[in-house]
mmCIF file of C-alpha atoms in Angstrom:
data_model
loop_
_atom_site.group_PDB
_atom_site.id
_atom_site.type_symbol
_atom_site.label_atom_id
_atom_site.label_comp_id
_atom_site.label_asym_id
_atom_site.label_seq_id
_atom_site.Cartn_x
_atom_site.Cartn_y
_atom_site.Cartn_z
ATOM 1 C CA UNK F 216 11.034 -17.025 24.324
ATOM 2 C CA UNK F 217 13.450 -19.925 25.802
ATOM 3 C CA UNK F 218 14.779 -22.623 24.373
ATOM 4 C CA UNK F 219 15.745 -25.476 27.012
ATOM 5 C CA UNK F 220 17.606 -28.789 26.748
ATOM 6 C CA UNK F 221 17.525 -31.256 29.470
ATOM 7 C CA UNK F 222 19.730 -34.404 29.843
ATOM 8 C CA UNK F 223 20.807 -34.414 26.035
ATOM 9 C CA UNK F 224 23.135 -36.618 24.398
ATOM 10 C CA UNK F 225 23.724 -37.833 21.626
ATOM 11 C CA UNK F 226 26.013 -41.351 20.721
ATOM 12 C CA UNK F 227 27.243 -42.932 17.662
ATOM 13 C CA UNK F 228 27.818 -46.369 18.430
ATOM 14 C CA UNK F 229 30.735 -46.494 21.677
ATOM 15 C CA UNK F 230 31.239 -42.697 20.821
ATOM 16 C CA UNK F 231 29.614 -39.912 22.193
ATOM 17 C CA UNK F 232 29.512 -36.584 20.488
ATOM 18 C CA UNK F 233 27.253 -35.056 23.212
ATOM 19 C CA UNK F 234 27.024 -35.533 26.858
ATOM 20 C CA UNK F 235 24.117 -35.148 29.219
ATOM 21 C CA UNK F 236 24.054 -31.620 28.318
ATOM 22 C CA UNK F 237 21.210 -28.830 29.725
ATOM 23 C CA UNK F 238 21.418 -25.118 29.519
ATOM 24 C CA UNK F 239 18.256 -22.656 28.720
ATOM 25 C CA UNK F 240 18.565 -20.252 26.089
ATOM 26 C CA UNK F 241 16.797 -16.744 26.245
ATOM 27 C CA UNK F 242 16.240 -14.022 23.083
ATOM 28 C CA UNK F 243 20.014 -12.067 22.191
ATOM 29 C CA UNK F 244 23.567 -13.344 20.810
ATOM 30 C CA UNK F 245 24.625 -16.997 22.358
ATOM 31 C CA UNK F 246 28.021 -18.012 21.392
ATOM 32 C CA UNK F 247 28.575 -21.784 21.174
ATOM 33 C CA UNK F 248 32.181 -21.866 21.360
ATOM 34 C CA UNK F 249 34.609 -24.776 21.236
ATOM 35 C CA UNK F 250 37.598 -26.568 19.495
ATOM 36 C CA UNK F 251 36.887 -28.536 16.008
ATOM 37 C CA UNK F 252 35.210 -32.049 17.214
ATOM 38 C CA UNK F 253 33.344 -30.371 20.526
ATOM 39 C CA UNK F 254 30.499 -31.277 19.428
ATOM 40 C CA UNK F 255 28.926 -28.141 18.516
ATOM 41 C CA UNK F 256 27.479 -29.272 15.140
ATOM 42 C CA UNK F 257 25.940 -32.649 16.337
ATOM 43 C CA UNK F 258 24.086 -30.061 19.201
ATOM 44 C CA UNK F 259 23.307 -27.239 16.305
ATOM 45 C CA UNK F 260 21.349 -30.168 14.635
ATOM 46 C CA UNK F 261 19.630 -31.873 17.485
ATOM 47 C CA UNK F 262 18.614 -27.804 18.118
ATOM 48 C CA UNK F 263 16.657 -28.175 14.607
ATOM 49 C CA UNK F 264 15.237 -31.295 14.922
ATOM 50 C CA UNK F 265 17.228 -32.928 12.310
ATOM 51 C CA UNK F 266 19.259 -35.426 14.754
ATOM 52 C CA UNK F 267 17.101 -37.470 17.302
ATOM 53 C CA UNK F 268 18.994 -37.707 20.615
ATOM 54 C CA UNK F 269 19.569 -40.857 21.960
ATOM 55 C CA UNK F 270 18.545 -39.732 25.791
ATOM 56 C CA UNK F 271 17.402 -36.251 27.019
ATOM 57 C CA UNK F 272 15.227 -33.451 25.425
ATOM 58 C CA UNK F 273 15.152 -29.663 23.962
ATOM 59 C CA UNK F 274 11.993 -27.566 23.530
ATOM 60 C CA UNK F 275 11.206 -24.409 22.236
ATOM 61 C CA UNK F 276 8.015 -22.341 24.825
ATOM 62 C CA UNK F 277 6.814 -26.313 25.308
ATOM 63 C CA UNK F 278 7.198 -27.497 21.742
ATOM 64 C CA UNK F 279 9.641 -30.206 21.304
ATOM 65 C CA UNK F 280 11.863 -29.180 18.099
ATOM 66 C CA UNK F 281 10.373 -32.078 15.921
ATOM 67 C CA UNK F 282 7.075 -30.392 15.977
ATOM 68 C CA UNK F 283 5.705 -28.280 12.780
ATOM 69 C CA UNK F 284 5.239 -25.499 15.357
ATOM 70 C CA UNK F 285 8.994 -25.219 16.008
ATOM 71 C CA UNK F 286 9.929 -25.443 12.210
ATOM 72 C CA UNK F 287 7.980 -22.293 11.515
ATOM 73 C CA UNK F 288 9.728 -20.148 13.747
ATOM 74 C CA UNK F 289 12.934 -21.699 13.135
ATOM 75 C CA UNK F 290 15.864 -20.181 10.715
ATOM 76 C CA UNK F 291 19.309 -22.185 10.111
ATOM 77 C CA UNK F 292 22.334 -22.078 8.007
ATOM 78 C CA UNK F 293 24.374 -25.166 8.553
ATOM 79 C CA UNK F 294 28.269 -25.187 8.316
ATOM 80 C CA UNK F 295 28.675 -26.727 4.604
ATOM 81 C CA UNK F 296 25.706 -24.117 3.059
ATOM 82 C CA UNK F 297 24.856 -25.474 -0.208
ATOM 83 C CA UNK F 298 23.268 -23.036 -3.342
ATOM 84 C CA UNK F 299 22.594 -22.919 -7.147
ATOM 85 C CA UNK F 300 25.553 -21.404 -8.770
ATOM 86 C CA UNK F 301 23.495 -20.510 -12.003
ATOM 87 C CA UNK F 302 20.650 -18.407 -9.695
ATOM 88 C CA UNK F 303 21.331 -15.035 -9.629
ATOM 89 C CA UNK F 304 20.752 -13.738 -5.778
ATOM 90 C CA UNK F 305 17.299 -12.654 -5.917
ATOM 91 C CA UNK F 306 16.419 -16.295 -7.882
ATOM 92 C CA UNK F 307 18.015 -17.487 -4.955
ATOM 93 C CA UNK F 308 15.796 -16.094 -2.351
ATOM 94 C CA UNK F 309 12.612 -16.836 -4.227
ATOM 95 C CA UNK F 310 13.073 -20.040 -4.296
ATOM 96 C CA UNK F 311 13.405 -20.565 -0.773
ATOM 97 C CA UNK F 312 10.282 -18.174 -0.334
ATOM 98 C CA UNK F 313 8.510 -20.483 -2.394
ATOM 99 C CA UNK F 314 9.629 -23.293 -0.175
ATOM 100 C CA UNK F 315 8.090 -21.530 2.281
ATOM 101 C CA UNK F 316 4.827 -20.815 1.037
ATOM 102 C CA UNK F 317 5.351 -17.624 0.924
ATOM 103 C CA UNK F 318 3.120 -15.874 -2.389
ATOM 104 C CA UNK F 319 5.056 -14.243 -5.221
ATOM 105 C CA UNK F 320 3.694 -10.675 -4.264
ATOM 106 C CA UNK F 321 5.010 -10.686 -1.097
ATOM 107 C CA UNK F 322 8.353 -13.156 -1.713
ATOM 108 C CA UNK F 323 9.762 -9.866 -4.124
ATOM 109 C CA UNK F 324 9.144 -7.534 -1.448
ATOM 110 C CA UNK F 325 10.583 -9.784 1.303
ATOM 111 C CA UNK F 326 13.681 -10.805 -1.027
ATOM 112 C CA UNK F 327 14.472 -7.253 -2.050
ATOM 113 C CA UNK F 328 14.063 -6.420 2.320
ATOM 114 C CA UNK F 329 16.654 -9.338 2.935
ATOM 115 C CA UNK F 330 19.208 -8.193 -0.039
ATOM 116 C CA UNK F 331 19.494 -4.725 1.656
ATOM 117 C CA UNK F 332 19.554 -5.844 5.089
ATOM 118 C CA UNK F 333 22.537 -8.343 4.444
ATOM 119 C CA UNK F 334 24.499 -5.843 2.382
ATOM 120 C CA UNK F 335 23.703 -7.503 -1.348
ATOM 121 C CA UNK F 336 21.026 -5.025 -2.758
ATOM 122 C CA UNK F 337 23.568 -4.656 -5.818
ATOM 123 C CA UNK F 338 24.092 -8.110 -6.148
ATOM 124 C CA UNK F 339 20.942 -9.154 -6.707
ATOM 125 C CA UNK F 340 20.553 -9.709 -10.473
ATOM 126 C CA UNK F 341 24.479 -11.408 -10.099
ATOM 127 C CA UNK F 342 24.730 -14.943 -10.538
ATOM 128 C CA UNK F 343 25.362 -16.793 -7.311
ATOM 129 C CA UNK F 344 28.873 -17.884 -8.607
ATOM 130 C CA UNK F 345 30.202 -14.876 -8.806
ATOM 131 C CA UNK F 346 29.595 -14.067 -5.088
ATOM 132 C CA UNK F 347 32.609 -14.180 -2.972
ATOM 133 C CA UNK F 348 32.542 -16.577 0.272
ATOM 134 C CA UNK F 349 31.660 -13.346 2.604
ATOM 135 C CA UNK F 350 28.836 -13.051 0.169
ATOM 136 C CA UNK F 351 28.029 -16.148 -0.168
ATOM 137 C CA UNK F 352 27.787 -16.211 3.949
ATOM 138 C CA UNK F 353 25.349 -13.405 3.661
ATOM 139 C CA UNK F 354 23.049 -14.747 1.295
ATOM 140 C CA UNK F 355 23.122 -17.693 3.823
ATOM 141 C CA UNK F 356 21.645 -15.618 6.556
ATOM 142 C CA UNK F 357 19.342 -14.163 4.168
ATOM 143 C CA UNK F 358 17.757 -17.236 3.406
ATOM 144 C CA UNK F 359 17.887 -18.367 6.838
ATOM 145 C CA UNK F 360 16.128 -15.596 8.236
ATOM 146 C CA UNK F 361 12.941 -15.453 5.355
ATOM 147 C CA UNK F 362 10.446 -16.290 7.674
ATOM 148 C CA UNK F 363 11.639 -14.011 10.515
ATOM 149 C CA UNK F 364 12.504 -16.704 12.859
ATOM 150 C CA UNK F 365 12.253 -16.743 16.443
ATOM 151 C CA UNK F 366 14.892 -19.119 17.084
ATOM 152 C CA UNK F 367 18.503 -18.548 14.404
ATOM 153 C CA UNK F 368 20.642 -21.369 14.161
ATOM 154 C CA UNK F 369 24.048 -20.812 12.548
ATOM 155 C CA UNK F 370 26.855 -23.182 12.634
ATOM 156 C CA UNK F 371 30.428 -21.705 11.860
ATOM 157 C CA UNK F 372 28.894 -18.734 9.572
ATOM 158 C CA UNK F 373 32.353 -17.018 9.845
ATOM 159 C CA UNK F 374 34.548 -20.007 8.554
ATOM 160 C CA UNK F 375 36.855 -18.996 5.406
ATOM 161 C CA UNK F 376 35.865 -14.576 5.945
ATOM 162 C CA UNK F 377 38.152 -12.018 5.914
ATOM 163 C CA UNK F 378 38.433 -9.638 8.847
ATOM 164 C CA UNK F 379 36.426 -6.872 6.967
ATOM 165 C CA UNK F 380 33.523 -9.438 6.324
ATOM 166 C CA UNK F 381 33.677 -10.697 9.837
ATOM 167 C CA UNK F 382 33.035 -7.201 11.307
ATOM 168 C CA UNK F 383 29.975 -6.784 9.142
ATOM 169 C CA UNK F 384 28.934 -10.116 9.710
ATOM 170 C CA UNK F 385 29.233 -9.621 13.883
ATOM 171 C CA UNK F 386 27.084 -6.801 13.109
ATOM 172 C CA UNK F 387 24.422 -8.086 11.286
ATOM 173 C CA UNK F 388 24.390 -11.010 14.124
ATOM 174 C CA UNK F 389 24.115 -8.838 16.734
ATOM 175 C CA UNK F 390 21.194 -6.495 15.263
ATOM 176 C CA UNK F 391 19.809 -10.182 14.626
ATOM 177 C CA UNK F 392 20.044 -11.171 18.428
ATOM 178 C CA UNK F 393 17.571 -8.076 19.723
ATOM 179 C CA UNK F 394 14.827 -9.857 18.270
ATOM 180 C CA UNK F 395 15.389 -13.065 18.199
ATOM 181 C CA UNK F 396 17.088 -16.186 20.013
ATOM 182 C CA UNK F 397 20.446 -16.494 18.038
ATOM 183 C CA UNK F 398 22.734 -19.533 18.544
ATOM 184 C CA UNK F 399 26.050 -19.148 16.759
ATOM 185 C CA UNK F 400 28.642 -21.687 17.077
ATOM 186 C CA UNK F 401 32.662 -21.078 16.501
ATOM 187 C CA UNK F 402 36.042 -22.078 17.811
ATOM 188 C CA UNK F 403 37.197 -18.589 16.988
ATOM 189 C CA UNK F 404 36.636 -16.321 20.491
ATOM 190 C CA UNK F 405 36.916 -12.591 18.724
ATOM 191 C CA UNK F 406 33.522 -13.717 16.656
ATOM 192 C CA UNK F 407 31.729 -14.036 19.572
ATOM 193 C CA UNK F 408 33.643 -11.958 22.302
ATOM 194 C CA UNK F 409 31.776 -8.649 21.799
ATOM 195 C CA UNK F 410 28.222 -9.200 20.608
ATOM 196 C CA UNK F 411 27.393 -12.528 22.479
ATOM 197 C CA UNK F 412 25.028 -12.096 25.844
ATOM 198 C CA UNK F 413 25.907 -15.503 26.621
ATOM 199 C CA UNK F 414 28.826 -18.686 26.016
ATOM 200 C CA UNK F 415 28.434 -22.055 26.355
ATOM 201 C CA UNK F 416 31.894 -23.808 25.990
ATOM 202 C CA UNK F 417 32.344 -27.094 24.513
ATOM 203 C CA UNK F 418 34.824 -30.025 25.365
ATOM 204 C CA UNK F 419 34.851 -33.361 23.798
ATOM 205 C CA UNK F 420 30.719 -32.780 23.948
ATOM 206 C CA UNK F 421 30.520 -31.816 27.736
ATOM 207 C CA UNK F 422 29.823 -28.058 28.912
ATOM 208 C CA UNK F 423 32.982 -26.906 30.424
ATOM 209 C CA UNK F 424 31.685 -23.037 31.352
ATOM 210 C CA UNK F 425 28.672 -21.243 30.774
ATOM 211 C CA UNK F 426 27.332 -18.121 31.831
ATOM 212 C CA UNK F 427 28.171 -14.191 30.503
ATOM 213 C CA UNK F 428 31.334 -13.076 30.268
ATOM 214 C CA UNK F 429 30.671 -9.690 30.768
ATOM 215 C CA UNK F 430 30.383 -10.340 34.123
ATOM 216 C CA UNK F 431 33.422 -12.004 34.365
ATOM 217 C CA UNK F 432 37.058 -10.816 34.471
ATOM 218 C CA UNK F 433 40.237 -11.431 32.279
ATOM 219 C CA UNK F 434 40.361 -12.038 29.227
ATOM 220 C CA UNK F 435 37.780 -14.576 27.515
ATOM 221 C CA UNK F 436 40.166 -15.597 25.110
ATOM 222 C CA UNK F 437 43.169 -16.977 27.487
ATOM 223 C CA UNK F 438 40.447 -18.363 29.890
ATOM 224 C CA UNK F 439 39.414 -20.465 26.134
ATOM 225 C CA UNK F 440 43.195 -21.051 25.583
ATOM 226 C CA UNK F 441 44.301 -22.672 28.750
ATOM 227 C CA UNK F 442 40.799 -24.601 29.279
ATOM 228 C CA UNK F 443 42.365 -26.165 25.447
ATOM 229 C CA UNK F 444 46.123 -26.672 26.347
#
């Protein structure tokens, strides 16, 4: 279970958002962390195969991430999550099961498994509008995480919580991360301080550290701070 880039950037005409980047990625918590405009989103989407990069290449166990073999094991809740205000939260769910392929039998079992894992097993007959934005988050990683994916891609999931939500969300993340490869992104170090097994940190799309800081000393957050002044 690794997934490896190699040489990968990524330009937009004279700019570039990524820069001859390579790291390898190994099952637990990674934190992606960086200042607004690092980069991190333009690398969470080449990650999911829906940028091409313009040199450079990721795989997933030898399967480039444009491949249908990659998709299937794949889970991701981008940064602006979209959903159907009118659903209720189970509606929700189904319909992404049903994206999925998944059979109506086993989609209400698996929705009503995903509403209690996330914290929403009362919400589910509530109308997605009524949800509030920690809520709303969690229904994001349930519907990101439908086909138990081996690889979790989540840019900013924390953006816009309260501190109550983001404890339980750090929680479900890390519980996430014994199973699977999760990739989190953030510019905000107490998301990631505690439950990530390894950082990658992101400057004007270069890698400017990388490693576990567990094994480091000091604190990660001034180290983050003065690497920003």
């Amino acid at each position: 279970m690794e997934l490896k880039a190699s040489g990968l950037t990524k330009q937009y005409g004279s700019k570039t958002a990524v820069d001859n980047m390579s790291f390898e990625i190994g099952k637990g918590v990674t934190g992606l962390l960086g200042a607004n405009g690092a980069g991190k989103t333009t690398l969470m989407r080449m990650m999911c195969g829906i940028l091409t990069p313009t040199s450079g290449e990721i795989e997933y166990d030898g399967y480039r991430v444009e491949s249908e073999e990659y998709r299937n094991v794949l889970g991701y809740l981008p940064q602006d999550f979209g959903y159907y205000p009118e659903f209720t939260g189970m509606d929700f769910l189904k319909y992404f099961c049903a994206l999925k392929g998944i059979d109506k039998k086993a989609a209400n079992t698996r929705c009503e498994e995903l509403l209690e894992l996330v914290g929403l097993k009362d919400m589910g007959k509530v109308k997605v509008k009524k949800y509030s934005g920690g809520m709303k988050q969690r229904l994001g990683i349930a519907q990101a995480i439908i086909n138990r994916p081996e690889v979790l891609i989540l840019d900013e999931p924390t953006a816009g919580l309260d501190p109550k939500e983001r404890v339980r969300f750090r929680s479900l993340i890390e519980e996430l991360g014994k199973v699977s490869i999760v990739v989190l992104s953030t510019h905000i170090v107490s998301d990631i301080e505690h439950i990530a097994d390894r950082i990658i940190m992101m400057k004007s799309g270069h890698i400017i550290w990388q490693g576990s800081w567990k094994e480091e000393q000091g604190s990660l957050e001034e180290f983050y701070l003065k690497e920003f002044e």
